[in-house]
mmCIF file of N, CA and C in Angstrom:
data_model
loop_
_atom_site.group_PDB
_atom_site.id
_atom_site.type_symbol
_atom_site.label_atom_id
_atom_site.label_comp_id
_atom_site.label_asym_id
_atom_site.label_seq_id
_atom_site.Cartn_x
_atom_site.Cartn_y
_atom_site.Cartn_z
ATOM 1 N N UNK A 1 156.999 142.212 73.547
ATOM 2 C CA UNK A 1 156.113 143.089 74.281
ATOM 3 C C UNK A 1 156.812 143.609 75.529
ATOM 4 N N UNK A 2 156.262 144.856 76.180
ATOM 5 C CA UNK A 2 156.846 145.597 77.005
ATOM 6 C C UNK A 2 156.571 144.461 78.565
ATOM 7 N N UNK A 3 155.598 143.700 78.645
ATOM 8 C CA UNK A 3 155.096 143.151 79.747
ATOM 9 C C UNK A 3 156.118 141.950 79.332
ATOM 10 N N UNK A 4 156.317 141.445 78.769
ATOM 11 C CA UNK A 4 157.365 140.097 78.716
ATOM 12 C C UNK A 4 158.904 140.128 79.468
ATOM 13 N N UNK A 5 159.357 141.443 79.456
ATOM 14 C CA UNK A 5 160.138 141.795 79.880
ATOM 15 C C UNK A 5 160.230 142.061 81.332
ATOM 16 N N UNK A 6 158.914 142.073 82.193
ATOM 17 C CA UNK A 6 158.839 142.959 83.409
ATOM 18 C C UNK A 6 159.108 141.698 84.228
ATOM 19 N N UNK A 7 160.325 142.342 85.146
ATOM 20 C CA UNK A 7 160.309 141.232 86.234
ATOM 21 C C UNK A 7 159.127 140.279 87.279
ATOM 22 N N UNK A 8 158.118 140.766 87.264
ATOM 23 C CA UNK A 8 156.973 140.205 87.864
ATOM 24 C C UNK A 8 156.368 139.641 86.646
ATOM 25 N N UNK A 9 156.592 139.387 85.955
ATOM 26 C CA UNK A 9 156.092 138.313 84.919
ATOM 27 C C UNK A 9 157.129 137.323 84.592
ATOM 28 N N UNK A 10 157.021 135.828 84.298
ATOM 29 C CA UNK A 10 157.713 134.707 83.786
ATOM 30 C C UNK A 10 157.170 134.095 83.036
ATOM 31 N N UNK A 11 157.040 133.979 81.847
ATOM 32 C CA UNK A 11 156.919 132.546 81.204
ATOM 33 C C UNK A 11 157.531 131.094 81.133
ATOM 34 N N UNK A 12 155.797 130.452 81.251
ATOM 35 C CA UNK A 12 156.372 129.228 81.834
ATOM 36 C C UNK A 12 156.054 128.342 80.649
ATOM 37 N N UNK A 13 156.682 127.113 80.288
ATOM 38 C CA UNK A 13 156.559 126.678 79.176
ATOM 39 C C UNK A 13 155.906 124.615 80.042
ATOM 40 N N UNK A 14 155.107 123.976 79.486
ATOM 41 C CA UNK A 14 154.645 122.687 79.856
ATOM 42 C C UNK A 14 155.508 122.037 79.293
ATOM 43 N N UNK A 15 155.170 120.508 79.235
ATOM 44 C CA UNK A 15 155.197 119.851 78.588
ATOM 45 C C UNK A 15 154.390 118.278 78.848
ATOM 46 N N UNK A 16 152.909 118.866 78.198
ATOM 47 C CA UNK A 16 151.992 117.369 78.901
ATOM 48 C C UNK A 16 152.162 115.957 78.617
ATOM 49 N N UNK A 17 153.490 115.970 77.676
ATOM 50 C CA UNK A 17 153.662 114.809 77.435
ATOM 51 C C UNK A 17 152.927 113.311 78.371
ATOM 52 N N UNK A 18 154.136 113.651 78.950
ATOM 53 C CA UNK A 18 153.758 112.411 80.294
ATOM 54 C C UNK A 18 152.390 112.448 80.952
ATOM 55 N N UNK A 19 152.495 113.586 81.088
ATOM 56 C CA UNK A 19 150.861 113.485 82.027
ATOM 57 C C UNK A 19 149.707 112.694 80.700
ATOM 58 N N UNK A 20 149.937 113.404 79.732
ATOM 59 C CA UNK A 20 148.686 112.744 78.693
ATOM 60 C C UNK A 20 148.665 110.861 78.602
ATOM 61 N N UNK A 21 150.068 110.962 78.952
ATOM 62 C CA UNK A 21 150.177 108.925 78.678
ATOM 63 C C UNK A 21 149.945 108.472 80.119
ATOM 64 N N UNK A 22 149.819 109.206 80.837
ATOM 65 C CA UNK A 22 149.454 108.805 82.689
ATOM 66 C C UNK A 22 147.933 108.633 82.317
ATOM 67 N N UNK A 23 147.099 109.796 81.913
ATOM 68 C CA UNK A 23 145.601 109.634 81.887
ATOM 69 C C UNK A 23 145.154 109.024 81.171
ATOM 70 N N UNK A 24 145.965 108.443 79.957
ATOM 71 C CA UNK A 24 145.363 107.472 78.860
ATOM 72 C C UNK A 24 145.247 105.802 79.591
ATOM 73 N N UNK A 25 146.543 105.489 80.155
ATOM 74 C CA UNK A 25 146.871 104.750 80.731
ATOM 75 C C UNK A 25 145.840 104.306 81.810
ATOM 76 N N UNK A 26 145.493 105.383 82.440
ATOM 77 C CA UNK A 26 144.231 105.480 83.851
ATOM 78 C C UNK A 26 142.876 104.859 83.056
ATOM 79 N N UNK A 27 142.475 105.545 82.105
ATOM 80 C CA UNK A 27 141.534 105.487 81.176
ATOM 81 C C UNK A 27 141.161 104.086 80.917
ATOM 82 N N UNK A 28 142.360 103.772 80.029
ATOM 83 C CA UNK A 28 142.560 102.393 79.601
ATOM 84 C C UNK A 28 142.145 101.223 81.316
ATOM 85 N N UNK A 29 142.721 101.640 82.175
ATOM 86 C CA UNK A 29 142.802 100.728 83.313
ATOM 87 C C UNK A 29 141.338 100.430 83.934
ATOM 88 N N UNK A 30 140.381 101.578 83.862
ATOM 89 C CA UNK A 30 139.215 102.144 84.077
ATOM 90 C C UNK A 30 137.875 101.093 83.568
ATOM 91 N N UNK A 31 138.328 100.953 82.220
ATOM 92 C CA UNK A 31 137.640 100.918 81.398
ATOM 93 C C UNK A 31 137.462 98.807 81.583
ATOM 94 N N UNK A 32 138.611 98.311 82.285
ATOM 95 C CA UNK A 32 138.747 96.800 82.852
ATOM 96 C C UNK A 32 139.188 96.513 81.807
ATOM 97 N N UNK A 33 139.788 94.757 82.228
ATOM 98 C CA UNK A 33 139.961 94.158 81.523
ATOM 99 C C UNK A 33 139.028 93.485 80.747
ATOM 100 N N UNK A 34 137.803 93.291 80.632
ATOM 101 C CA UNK A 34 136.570 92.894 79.794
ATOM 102 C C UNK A 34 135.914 93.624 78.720
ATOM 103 N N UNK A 35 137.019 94.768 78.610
ATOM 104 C CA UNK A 35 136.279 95.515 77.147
ATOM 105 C C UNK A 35 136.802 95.417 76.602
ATOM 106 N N UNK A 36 135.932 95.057 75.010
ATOM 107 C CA UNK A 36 136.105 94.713 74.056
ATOM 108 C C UNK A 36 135.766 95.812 73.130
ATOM 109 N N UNK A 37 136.847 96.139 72.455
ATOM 110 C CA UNK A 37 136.467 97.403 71.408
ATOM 111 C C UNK A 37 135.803 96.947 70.061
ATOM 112 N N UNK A 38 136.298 95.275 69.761
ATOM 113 C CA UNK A 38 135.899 95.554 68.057
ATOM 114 C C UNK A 38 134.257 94.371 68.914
ATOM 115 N N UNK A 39 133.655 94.648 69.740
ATOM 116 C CA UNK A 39 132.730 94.147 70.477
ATOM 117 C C UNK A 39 131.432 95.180 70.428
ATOM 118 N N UNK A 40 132.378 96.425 70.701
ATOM 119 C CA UNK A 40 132.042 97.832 71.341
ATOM 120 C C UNK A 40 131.563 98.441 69.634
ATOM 121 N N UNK A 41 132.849 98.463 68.858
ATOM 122 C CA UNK A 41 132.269 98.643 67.328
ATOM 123 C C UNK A 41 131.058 98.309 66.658
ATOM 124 N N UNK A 42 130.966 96.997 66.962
ATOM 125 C CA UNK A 42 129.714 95.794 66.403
ATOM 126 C C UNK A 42 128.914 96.458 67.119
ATOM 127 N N UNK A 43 128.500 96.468 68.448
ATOM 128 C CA UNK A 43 127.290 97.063 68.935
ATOM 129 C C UNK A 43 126.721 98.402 68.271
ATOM 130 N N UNK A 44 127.933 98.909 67.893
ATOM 131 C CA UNK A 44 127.599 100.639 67.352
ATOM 132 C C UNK A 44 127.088 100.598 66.145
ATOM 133 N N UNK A 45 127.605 99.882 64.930
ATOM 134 C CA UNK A 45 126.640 99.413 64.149
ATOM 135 C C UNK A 45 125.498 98.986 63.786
ATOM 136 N N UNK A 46 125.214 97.622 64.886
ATOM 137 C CA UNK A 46 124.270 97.538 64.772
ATOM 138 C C UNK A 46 122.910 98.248 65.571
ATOM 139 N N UNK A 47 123.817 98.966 66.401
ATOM 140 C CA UNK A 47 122.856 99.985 66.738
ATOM 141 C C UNK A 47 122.171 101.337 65.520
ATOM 142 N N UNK A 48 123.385 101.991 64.959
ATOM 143 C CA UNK A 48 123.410 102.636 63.652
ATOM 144 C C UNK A 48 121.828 101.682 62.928
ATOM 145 N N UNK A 49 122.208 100.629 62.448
ATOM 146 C CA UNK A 49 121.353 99.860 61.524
ATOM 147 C C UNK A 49 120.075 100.082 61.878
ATOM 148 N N UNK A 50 119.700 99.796 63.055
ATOM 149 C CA UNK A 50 118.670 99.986 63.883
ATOM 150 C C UNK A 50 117.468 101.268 63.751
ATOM 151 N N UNK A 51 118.746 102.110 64.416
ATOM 152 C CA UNK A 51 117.971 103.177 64.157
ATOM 153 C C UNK A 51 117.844 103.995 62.979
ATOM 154 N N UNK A 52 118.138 103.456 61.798
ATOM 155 C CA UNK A 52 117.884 103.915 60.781
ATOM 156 C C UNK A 52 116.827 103.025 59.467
ATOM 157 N N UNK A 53 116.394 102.198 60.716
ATOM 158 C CA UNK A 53 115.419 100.592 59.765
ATOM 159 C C UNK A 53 114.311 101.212 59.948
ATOM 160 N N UNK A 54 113.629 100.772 58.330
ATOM 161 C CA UNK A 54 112.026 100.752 58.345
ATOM 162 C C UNK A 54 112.383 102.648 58.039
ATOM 163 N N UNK A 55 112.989 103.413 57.152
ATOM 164 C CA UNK A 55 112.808 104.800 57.092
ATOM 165 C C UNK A 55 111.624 104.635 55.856
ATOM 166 N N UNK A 56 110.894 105.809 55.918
ATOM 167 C CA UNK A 56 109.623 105.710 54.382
ATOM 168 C C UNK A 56 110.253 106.014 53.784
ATOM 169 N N UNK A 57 109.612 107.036 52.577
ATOM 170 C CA UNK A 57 110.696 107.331 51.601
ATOM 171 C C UNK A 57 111.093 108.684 51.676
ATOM 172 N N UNK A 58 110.598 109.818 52.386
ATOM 173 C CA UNK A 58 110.938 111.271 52.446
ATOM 174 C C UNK A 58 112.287 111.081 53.382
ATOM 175 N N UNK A 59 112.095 110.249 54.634
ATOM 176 C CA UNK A 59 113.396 109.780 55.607
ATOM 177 C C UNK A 59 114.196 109.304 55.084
ATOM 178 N N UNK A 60 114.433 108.633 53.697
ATOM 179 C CA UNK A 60 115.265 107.901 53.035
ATOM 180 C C UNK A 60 115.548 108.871 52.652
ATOM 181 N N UNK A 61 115.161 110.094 51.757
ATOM 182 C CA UNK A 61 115.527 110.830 50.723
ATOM 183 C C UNK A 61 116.257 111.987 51.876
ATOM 184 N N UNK A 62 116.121 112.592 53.411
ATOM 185 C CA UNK A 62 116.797 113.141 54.240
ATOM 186 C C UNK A 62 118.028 112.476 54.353
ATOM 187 N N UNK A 63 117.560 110.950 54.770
ATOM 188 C CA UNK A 63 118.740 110.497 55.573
ATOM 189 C C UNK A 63 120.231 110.236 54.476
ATOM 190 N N UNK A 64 119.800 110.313 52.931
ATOM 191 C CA UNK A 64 120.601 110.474 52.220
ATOM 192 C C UNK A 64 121.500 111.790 51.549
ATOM 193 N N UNK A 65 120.558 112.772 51.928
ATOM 194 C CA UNK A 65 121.374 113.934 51.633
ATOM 195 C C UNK A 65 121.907 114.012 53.169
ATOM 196 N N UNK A 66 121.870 113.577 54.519
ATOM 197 C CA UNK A 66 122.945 114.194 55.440
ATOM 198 C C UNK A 66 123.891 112.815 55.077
ATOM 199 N N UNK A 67 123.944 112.197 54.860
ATOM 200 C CA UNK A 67 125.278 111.167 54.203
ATOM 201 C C UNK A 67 125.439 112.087 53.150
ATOM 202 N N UNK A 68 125.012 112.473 51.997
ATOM 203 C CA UNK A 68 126.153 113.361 50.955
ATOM 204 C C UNK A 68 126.512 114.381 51.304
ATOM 205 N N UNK A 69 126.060 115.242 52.428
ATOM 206 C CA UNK A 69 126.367 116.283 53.059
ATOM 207 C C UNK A 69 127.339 115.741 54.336
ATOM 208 N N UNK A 70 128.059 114.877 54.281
ATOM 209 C CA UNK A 70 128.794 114.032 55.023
ATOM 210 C C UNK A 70 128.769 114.654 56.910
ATOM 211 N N UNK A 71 127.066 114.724 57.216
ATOM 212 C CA UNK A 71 126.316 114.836 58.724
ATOM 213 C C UNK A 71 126.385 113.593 59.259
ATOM 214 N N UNK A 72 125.965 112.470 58.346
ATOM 215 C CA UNK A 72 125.917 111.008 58.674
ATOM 216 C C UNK A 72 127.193 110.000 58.152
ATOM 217 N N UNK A 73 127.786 109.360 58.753
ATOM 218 C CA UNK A 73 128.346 108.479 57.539
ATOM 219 C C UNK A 73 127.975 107.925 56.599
ATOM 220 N N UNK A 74 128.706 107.589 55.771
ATOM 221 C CA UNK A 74 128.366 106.921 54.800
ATOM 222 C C UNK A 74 128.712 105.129 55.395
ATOM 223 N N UNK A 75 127.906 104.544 54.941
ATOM 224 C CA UNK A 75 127.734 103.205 54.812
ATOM 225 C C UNK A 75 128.197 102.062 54.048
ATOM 226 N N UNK A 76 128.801 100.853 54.171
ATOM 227 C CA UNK A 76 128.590 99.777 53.924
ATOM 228 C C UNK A 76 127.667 99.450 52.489
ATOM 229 N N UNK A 77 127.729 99.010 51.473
ATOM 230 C CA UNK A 77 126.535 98.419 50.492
ATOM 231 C C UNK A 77 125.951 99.576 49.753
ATOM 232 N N UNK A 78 124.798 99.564 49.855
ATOM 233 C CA UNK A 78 124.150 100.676 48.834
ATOM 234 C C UNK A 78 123.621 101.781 48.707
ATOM 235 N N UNK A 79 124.370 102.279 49.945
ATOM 236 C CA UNK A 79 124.181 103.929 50.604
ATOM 237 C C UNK A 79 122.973 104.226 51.251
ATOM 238 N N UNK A 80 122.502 103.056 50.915
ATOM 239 C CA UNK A 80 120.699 103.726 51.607
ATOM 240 C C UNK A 80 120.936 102.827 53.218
ATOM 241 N N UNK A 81 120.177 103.630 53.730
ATOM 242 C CA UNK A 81 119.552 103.040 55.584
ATOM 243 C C UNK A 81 119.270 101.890 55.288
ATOM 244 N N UNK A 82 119.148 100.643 56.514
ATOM 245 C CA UNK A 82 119.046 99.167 56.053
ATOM 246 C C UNK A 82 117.464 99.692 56.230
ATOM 247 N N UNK A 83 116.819 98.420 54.947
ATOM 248 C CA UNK A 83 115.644 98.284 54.974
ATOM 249 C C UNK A 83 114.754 97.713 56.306
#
């Protein structure tokens, strides 16, 4: 392009490498030493379980087409919401 060329323009090129492993790092530090991820997992599950217990049967028959319409995950056992 004609503008790439014009002395009042420069391209400048990054490279966020480092910075991205600085903020992960921060993140990680943030977050303490007392978290537990496969802790953090379990809770999410059984939160999942939760709110999908006790569906009737039209909520069963939704909550199974957004799992085959892969909206929801799919599950553990026998595809249906825990009873």
């Amino acid at each position: 392009m004609a503008q790439d060329s014009a002395p009042d323009h420069h391209i400048f090129a990054f490279d966020l490498t480092r910075d991205e492993a600085r903020r992960r790092a921060e993140v990680v530090a943030a977050l303490g030493p007392d978290w537990d991820p496969a802790a953090v997992m379990a809770s999410e599950d059984e939160a999942y379980d939760l709110l999908y217990s006790g569906l009737d049967e039209q909520q069963q028959k939704i909550h199974d087409e957004l799992v085959t319409a892969g909206v929801l995950p799919a599950r553990p056992g026998s595809g249906h919401a825990p009873a």
